[in-house]
Short mmCIF file of C-alpha atoms in Angstrom, two decimals:
data_model
loop_
_atom_site.label_atom_id
_atom_site.label_comp_id
_atom_site.label_asym_id
_atom_site.label_seq_id
_atom_site.Cartn_x
_atom_site.Cartn_y
_atom_site.Cartn_z
CA MET A 116 13.87 19.38 -1.35
CA LYS A 117 15.40 16.24 -2.87
CA PHE A 118 16.20 14.90 0.59
CA LEU A 119 12.67 15.66 1.82
CA ASN A 120 11.19 13.87 -1.11
CA ALA A 121 13.49 10.87 -0.51
CA LEU A 122 12.39 10.78 3.14
CA ALA A 123 8.68 11.07 2.10
CA SER A 124 9.09 7.99 -0.19
CA TYR A 125 9.19 5.85 2.95
CA VAL A 126 5.67 6.95 3.92
CA PRO A 127 2.45 6.44 1.91
CA LYS A 128 1.28 9.36 -0.14
CA VAL A 129 -2.03 9.49 1.70
CA VAL A 130 -0.13 10.09 4.96
CA VAL A 131 2.25 12.67 3.49
CA LYS A 132 -0.65 14.61 1.96
CA GLN A 133 -2.46 14.58 5.29
CA LEU A 134 0.61 15.95 7.07
CA ILE A 135 0.78 18.76 4.45
CA MET A 136 -2.90 19.58 4.91
CA LEU A 137 -2.40 19.94 8.65
CA GLY A 138 -0.44 23.16 7.96
CA GLY A 139 2.51 24.67 9.70
CA ASP A 140 3.26 25.66 13.26
CA ASP A 141 -0.19 27.25 13.75
CA SER A 142 -1.81 24.93 16.34
CA SER A 143 -5.29 25.62 14.82
CA HIS A 144 -4.24 23.46 11.88
CA ARG A 145 -3.00 20.54 14.00
CA GLU A 146 -4.94 17.47 14.96
CA GLU A 147 -4.95 16.08 18.45
CA VAL A 148 -3.53 12.54 18.47
CA PRO A 149 -5.09 10.09 17.80
CA PHE A 150 -6.85 11.43 14.68
CA ARG A 151 -8.11 9.87 11.49
CA LYS A 152 -8.90 10.58 7.85
CA ALA A 153 -11.53 8.70 5.85
CA TYR A 154 -11.10 7.83 2.16
CA GLU A 155 -13.38 6.22 -0.37
CA THR A 156 -10.91 3.84 -1.92
CA VAL A 157 -10.03 0.54 -3.52
CA VAL A 158 -7.95 -1.86 -1.43
CA VAL A 159 -5.68 -4.45 -3.03
CA PHE A 160 -4.04 -7.12 -0.88
CA CYS A 161 -1.09 -9.03 -2.43
CA ASP A 162 0.34 -12.10 -0.76
CA VAL A 163 3.50 -13.64 -2.27
CA SER A 164 3.61 -17.46 -2.68
CA GLY A 165 6.81 -19.47 -2.75
CA PHE A 166 8.47 -17.87 0.28
CA THR A 167 8.98 -21.24 2.06
CA LYS A 168 10.74 -22.81 -0.89
CA LEU A 169 12.74 -19.67 -1.40
CA SER A 170 13.97 -19.79 2.22
CA GLU A 171 14.89 -23.48 1.88
CA ASN A 172 16.82 -22.94 -1.37
CA MET A 173 18.69 -19.96 0.07
CA SER A 174 19.62 -21.97 3.13
CA LYS A 175 20.97 -24.86 1.03
CA SER A 176 22.91 -22.51 -1.28
CA GLY A 177 24.58 -20.73 1.67
CA LYS A 178 22.99 -17.35 0.79
CA GLY A 179 20.78 -17.48 3.87
CA SER A 180 18.72 -14.47 4.90
CA GLU A 181 20.51 -12.10 2.53
CA GLY A 182 19.50 -14.28 -0.40
CA VAL A 183 15.90 -14.34 0.81
CA ALA A 184 15.87 -10.55 1.23
CA SER A 185 17.47 -9.99 -2.17
CA ASN A 186 14.99 -12.18 -4.05
CA ILE A 187 11.90 -10.83 -2.17
CA ASN A 188 13.15 -7.30 -2.83
CA LYS A 189 13.53 -7.98 -6.59
CA TYR A 190 10.00 -9.34 -6.73
CA PHE A 191 8.52 -6.46 -4.75
CA GLN A 192 10.42 -3.98 -6.89
CA MET A 193 8.84 -5.36 -10.03
CA MET A 194 5.42 -5.27 -8.40
CA VAL A 195 5.76 -1.77 -7.08
CA LYS A 196 6.80 -0.51 -10.51
CA ILE A 197 3.56 -1.80 -11.95
CA ILE A 198 1.55 -0.49 -8.96
CA SER A 199 3.09 3.01 -9.18
CA SER A 200 2.54 3.25 -12.95
CA GLY A 201 -1.10 2.33 -12.36
CA GLY A 202 -1.70 5.00 -9.70
CA GLY A 203 -1.55 2.78 -6.59
CA ASP A 204 -0.23 3.81 -3.21
CA VAL A 205 1.50 1.13 -1.18
CA LEU A 206 0.15 1.55 2.37
CA LYS A 207 2.00 -1.29 4.11
CA PHE A 208 4.52 -4.02 3.57
CA ALA A 209 3.84 -7.00 5.94
CA GLY A 210 6.49 -9.68 5.49
CA ASP A 211 5.84 -11.22 2.09
CA ALA A 212 2.57 -9.27 1.60
CA MET A 213 1.52 -5.71 0.84
CA ILE A 214 -1.59 -3.54 1.11
CA ILE A 215 -2.21 -0.93 -1.65
CA LEU A 216 -4.78 1.85 -1.84
CA TRP A 217 -6.34 3.55 -4.84
CA PRO A 218 -8.05 6.44 -3.14
CA LYS A 219 -10.50 8.58 -5.08
CA THR A 220 -8.56 11.73 -5.88
CA ASN A 221 -11.22 14.31 -6.74
CA ARG A 222 -15.00 14.75 -6.57
CA GLY A 223 -15.95 11.43 -8.09
CA ILE A 224 -16.34 12.51 -11.67
CA GLY A 225 -14.69 11.14 -14.77
CA GLU A 226 -11.33 9.48 -14.34
CA ASP A 227 -11.22 10.30 -10.62
CA SER A 228 -14.51 8.41 -9.75
CA ILE A 229 -14.27 5.38 -7.49
CA ALA A 230 -15.43 3.21 -10.42
CA ALA A 231 -12.52 4.42 -12.54
CA GLN A 232 -10.09 3.84 -9.64
CA LEU A 233 -11.50 0.30 -9.30
CA LYS A 234 -10.96 -0.47 -12.96
CA ARG A 235 -7.41 0.93 -12.71
CA ALA A 236 -6.73 -1.29 -9.65
CA ILE A 237 -8.00 -4.33 -11.55
CA GLN A 238 -5.91 -3.48 -14.59
CA CYS A 239 -2.85 -3.25 -12.33
CA SER A 240 -3.64 -6.54 -10.58
CA VAL A 241 -4.12 -8.37 -13.90
CA SER A 242 -0.87 -6.94 -15.20
CA ILE A 243 0.99 -8.17 -12.12
CA GLN A 244 -0.34 -11.69 -12.70
CA ARG A 245 0.35 -11.66 -16.43
CA GLU A 246 3.94 -10.37 -15.98
CA LEU A 247 5.03 -11.85 -12.63
CA ASP A 248 3.18 -15.14 -12.16
CA GLN A 249 5.78 -17.90 -11.61
CA ALA A 250 8.56 -15.32 -11.97
CA ALA A 251 11.93 -17.09 -12.18
CA LEU A 252 14.45 -15.63 -9.75
CA ASP A 253 17.71 -16.82 -8.21
CA ASP A 254 18.67 -20.51 -7.88
CA CYS A 255 15.56 -21.92 -9.67
CA VAL A 256 13.21 -20.05 -7.41
CA GLU A 257 9.77 -19.11 -8.72
CA LEU A 258 7.54 -16.69 -6.93
CA SER A 259 3.88 -16.00 -7.56
CA VAL A 260 1.26 -13.84 -5.83
CA LYS A 261 -2.37 -14.09 -4.74
CA ILE A 262 -4.41 -10.88 -4.98
CA GLY A 263 -7.66 -9.86 -3.34
CA ILE A 264 -9.61 -6.64 -4.04
CA GLY A 265 -12.12 -4.67 -1.87
CA VAL A 266 -13.82 -1.30 -2.13
CA GLY A 267 -15.51 1.23 0.16
CA VAL A 268 -14.54 3.67 2.88
CA VAL A 269 -11.28 3.20 4.76
CA SER A 270 -10.08 5.24 7.72
CA VAL A 271 -6.39 5.83 8.23
CA ILE A 272 -5.84 6.41 11.96
CA HIS A 273 -2.78 8.30 13.16
CA LEU A 274 -1.51 7.06 16.54
CA GLY A 275 1.38 7.82 18.84
CA GLY A 276 2.92 11.16 19.72
CA VAL A 277 5.29 9.60 22.34
CA ALA A 278 9.05 10.00 21.95
CA GLN A 279 8.43 11.77 18.66
CA ARG A 280 7.09 8.60 17.08
CA MET A 281 3.90 8.13 15.08
CA GLU A 282 2.20 5.21 13.39
CA TYR A 283 -0.66 4.92 10.92
CA LEU A 284 -3.25 2.16 10.89
CA ALA A 285 -5.94 1.49 8.28
CA VAL A 286 -9.31 0.10 9.30
CA GLY A 287 -12.58 -0.52 7.52
CA GLU A 288 -14.65 -3.07 5.61
CA PRO A 289 -12.70 -2.80 2.31
CA LEU A 290 -9.64 -4.28 3.98
CA LEU A 291 -11.65 -7.18 5.30
CA GLN A 292 -13.07 -7.67 1.77
CA ALA A 293 -9.55 -7.74 0.30
CA PHE A 294 -8.25 -10.20 2.92
CA ARG A 295 -11.20 -12.55 2.41
CA ALA A 296 -10.89 -12.25 -1.40
CA GLU A 297 -7.19 -13.14 -1.23
CA SER A 298 -8.02 -16.16 0.90
CA HIS A 299 -10.19 -17.47 -2.02
CA ALA A 300 -7.34 -17.03 -4.49
CA GLU A 301 -4.77 -19.51 -5.68
CA PRO A 302 -1.27 -18.31 -6.73
CA GLY A 303 -1.66 -16.42 -10.01
CA GLN A 304 -5.32 -15.43 -9.38
CA VAL A 305 -7.11 -12.15 -8.78
CA VAL A 306 -10.28 -12.38 -6.68
CA ALA A 307 -12.77 -9.56 -6.20
CA SER A 308 -15.24 -9.09 -3.33
CA PRO A 309 -18.98 -9.16 -3.96
CA GLN A 310 -19.02 -5.34 -3.42
CA VAL A 311 -16.33 -4.89 -6.07
CA TRP A 312 -18.20 -7.05 -8.55
CA ARG A 313 -21.47 -5.17 -8.03
CA LEU A 314 -19.76 -1.82 -8.57
CA LEU A 315 -18.12 -3.11 -11.76
CA LEU A 316 -21.50 -4.35 -13.12
CA LYS A 317 -23.05 -0.97 -12.27
CA ALA A 318 -20.19 0.95 -13.91
CA GLY A 319 -20.78 -0.64 -17.30
CA PRO A 320 -18.77 -2.76 -19.72
CA CYS A 321 -14.99 -2.65 -19.17
CA GLY A 322 -13.88 -6.08 -20.41
CA VAL A 323 -13.65 -7.69 -16.97
CA ARG A 324 -15.09 -11.17 -16.96
CA ALA A 325 -15.65 -13.74 -14.20
CA ALA A 326 -13.63 -16.94 -14.41
CA GLU A 327 -15.43 -18.41 -11.32
CA VAL A 328 -18.09 -17.19 -8.96
CA PHE A 329 -17.85 -18.64 -5.47
CA GLN A 330 -20.90 -19.51 -3.35
CA ASP A 331 -20.38 -16.56 -1.09
CA GLY A 332 -20.29 -14.09 -3.97
CA PHE A 333 -16.55 -13.62 -4.36
CA VAL A 334 -15.43 -13.66 -7.99
CA SER A 335 -12.24 -14.90 -9.60
CA ILE A 336 -11.38 -12.62 -12.54
CA ASP A 337 -10.65 -14.06 -15.93
CA LEU A 338 -7.09 -13.05 -16.76
CA SER A 339 -7.29 -14.07 -20.41
CA GLU A 340 -9.77 -11.33 -21.29
CA ARG A 341 -8.55 -7.98 -22.61
CA ILE A 342 -9.55 -5.22 -20.11
CA GLU A 343 -10.56 -1.92 -21.58
CA PRO A 344 -7.89 0.70 -20.76
CA VAL A 345 -8.81 3.51 -18.33
CA ARG A 346 -7.41 6.94 -18.92
CA TRP A 347 -5.86 8.65 -15.91
CA ARG A 348 -3.69 11.47 -14.79
CA ARG A 349 -0.45 10.41 -13.17
CA VAL A 350 -0.59 10.43 -9.37
CA GLN A 351 1.06 13.44 -7.86
CA HIS A 352 4.43 12.94 -6.20
CA PRO A 353 4.97 14.55 -2.83
CA GLN A 354 6.85 17.48 -4.37
CA ASP A 355 3.82 18.19 -6.61
CA VAL A 356 1.64 18.78 -3.51
CA GLY A 357 3.99 21.06 -1.64
CA VAL A 358 6.63 19.06 0.11
CA GLY A 359 9.63 21.28 0.78
CA GLN A 360 7.84 24.51 -0.05
CA ASN A 361 6.83 27.31 2.25
CA GLY A 362 3.17 28.02 2.70
CA SER A 363 0.38 25.80 4.02
CA ALA A 364 2.81 22.97 4.68
CA GLY A 365 4.93 25.10 7.05
CA GLU A 366 8.69 25.33 6.94
CA PRO A 367 10.44 22.40 5.22
CA PHE A 368 12.24 21.47 8.43
CA ASP A 369 8.97 21.28 10.32
CA LEU A 370 7.48 19.01 7.67
CA GLU A 371 10.67 16.88 7.63
CA GLN A 372 10.31 16.28 11.39
CA ARG A 373 6.68 15.27 11.02
CA ILE A 374 7.50 12.81 8.21
CA ARG A 375 10.46 11.38 10.16
CA ALA A 376 8.08 10.46 12.98
CA TYR A 377 6.35 7.92 10.62
CA VAL A 378 9.53 6.41 9.10
CA PRO A 379 10.49 3.06 10.71
CA GLU A 380 13.03 3.79 13.40
CA ALA A 381 15.41 1.12 12.19
CA ALA A 382 15.79 3.01 8.88
CA LEU A 383 16.33 6.44 10.39
CA PRO A 384 20.09 6.18 11.06
CA MET A 385 20.64 5.73 7.31
CA LEU A 386 18.30 8.54 6.36
CA SER A 387 20.36 11.56 7.37
CA ARG A 388 21.09 14.53 5.17
CA GLY A 389 24.79 13.69 5.36
CA ASN A 390 24.24 10.20 4.02
CA PHE A 391 21.93 11.55 1.33
CA GLU A 392 24.40 14.13 0.10
CA GLY A 393 27.20 11.56 0.10
CA GLY A 394 25.08 9.05 -1.86
CA MET A 395 23.08 6.65 0.28
CA LYS A 396 24.09 2.99 -0.01
CA TRP A 397 21.94 0.21 1.39
CA THR A 398 22.90 -3.30 2.48
CA ASN A 399 20.93 -6.18 3.96
CA GLU A 400 21.50 -6.26 7.68
CA SER A 401 21.24 -9.22 10.08
CA ARG A 402 20.90 -8.63 13.83
CA ARG A 403 20.22 -10.74 16.88
CA VAL A 404 17.06 -9.24 18.33
CA ALA A 405 14.32 -9.95 20.81
CA VAL A 406 10.86 -9.86 19.19
CA VAL A 407 7.70 -8.88 21.05
CA PHE A 408 4.33 -9.44 19.30
CA VAL A 409 1.36 -7.67 20.84
CA ASN A 410 -2.13 -8.65 19.83
CA LEU A 411 -4.76 -6.12 20.90
CA GLY A 412 -7.47 -8.72 20.51
CA LEU A 413 -9.57 -6.56 18.15
CA GLU A 414 -12.38 -8.37 16.40
CA GLU A 415 -13.78 -7.52 12.98
CA TYR A 416 -16.57 -5.43 14.50
CA HIS A 417 -14.01 -3.30 16.34
CA LEU A 418 -12.28 -2.53 13.04
CA LEU A 419 -15.55 -1.63 11.41
CA ALA A 420 -16.59 0.51 14.38
CA GLY A 421 -13.23 2.33 14.23
CA ASN A 422 -14.10 3.23 10.65
CA LEU A 423 -17.77 4.18 11.06
CA CYS A 424 -18.22 5.65 14.53
CA PRO A 425 -17.03 9.21 15.19
CA SER A 426 -16.15 8.38 18.81
CA ALA A 427 -14.42 5.08 18.05
CA GLY A 428 -10.94 6.62 17.83
#
């Protein structure tokens, strides 16, 4: 079970839970690829600032790409610790940025309501800025982050099925809100979409104040104000929802194979049971590679249609 949980840590919790819900070998529980799952959720987009200067400093010091990777990893590690303690689920790392979800976890009452999740996400975002803005790292390098927040319904689409590989893709208006909000932010700021701000006002006093309201309705949050704490139950780890247990999730080996299909293929050689039992050790790796970037040419309305229309998948 320990190995299975280690493997599951490379995949977002929302994806692992969906794989568990699909059941075992009984085909009646399986979804035909592609399939999707919709969530009412809060989306936080974090974009690290200072990457260019970091790269220049690492090049001058002779530490090169390993120095860049080490420092970015340290910064992400500190951010993820705050995110995890606040109930967030990192959906994607994208270079020097990350996308985090705070999905509603129950029936929308009490601490599991979308308003409570939103307050929790804002608390977490403010904590990141208070603790990690202009964080001093190696060789006089300082990193900061710009944060944007959106809210609404997101669809996680599961694609692939070829060569035992799968991929997940999130679409929906909340992501666009978060991206646009981040574009309004300066390093060290948290910016909320108009939809986020309206929900906060409707939810009642929580200590969140506006530092600046932009003409298009986006709001920069005042980081100097004390935000009212929101009580919450710790987010379940994969083992708490059945990973590695017989029953609705199927046999552990079956679930392991399904999770492995979503883990980046470059990481799989290191993620074997033999390496795990012997104590996995990680190092930065540099390779000469050919890179192919494919742009599907999807416009914003395509992403929204993929979230809202039943036949859009």
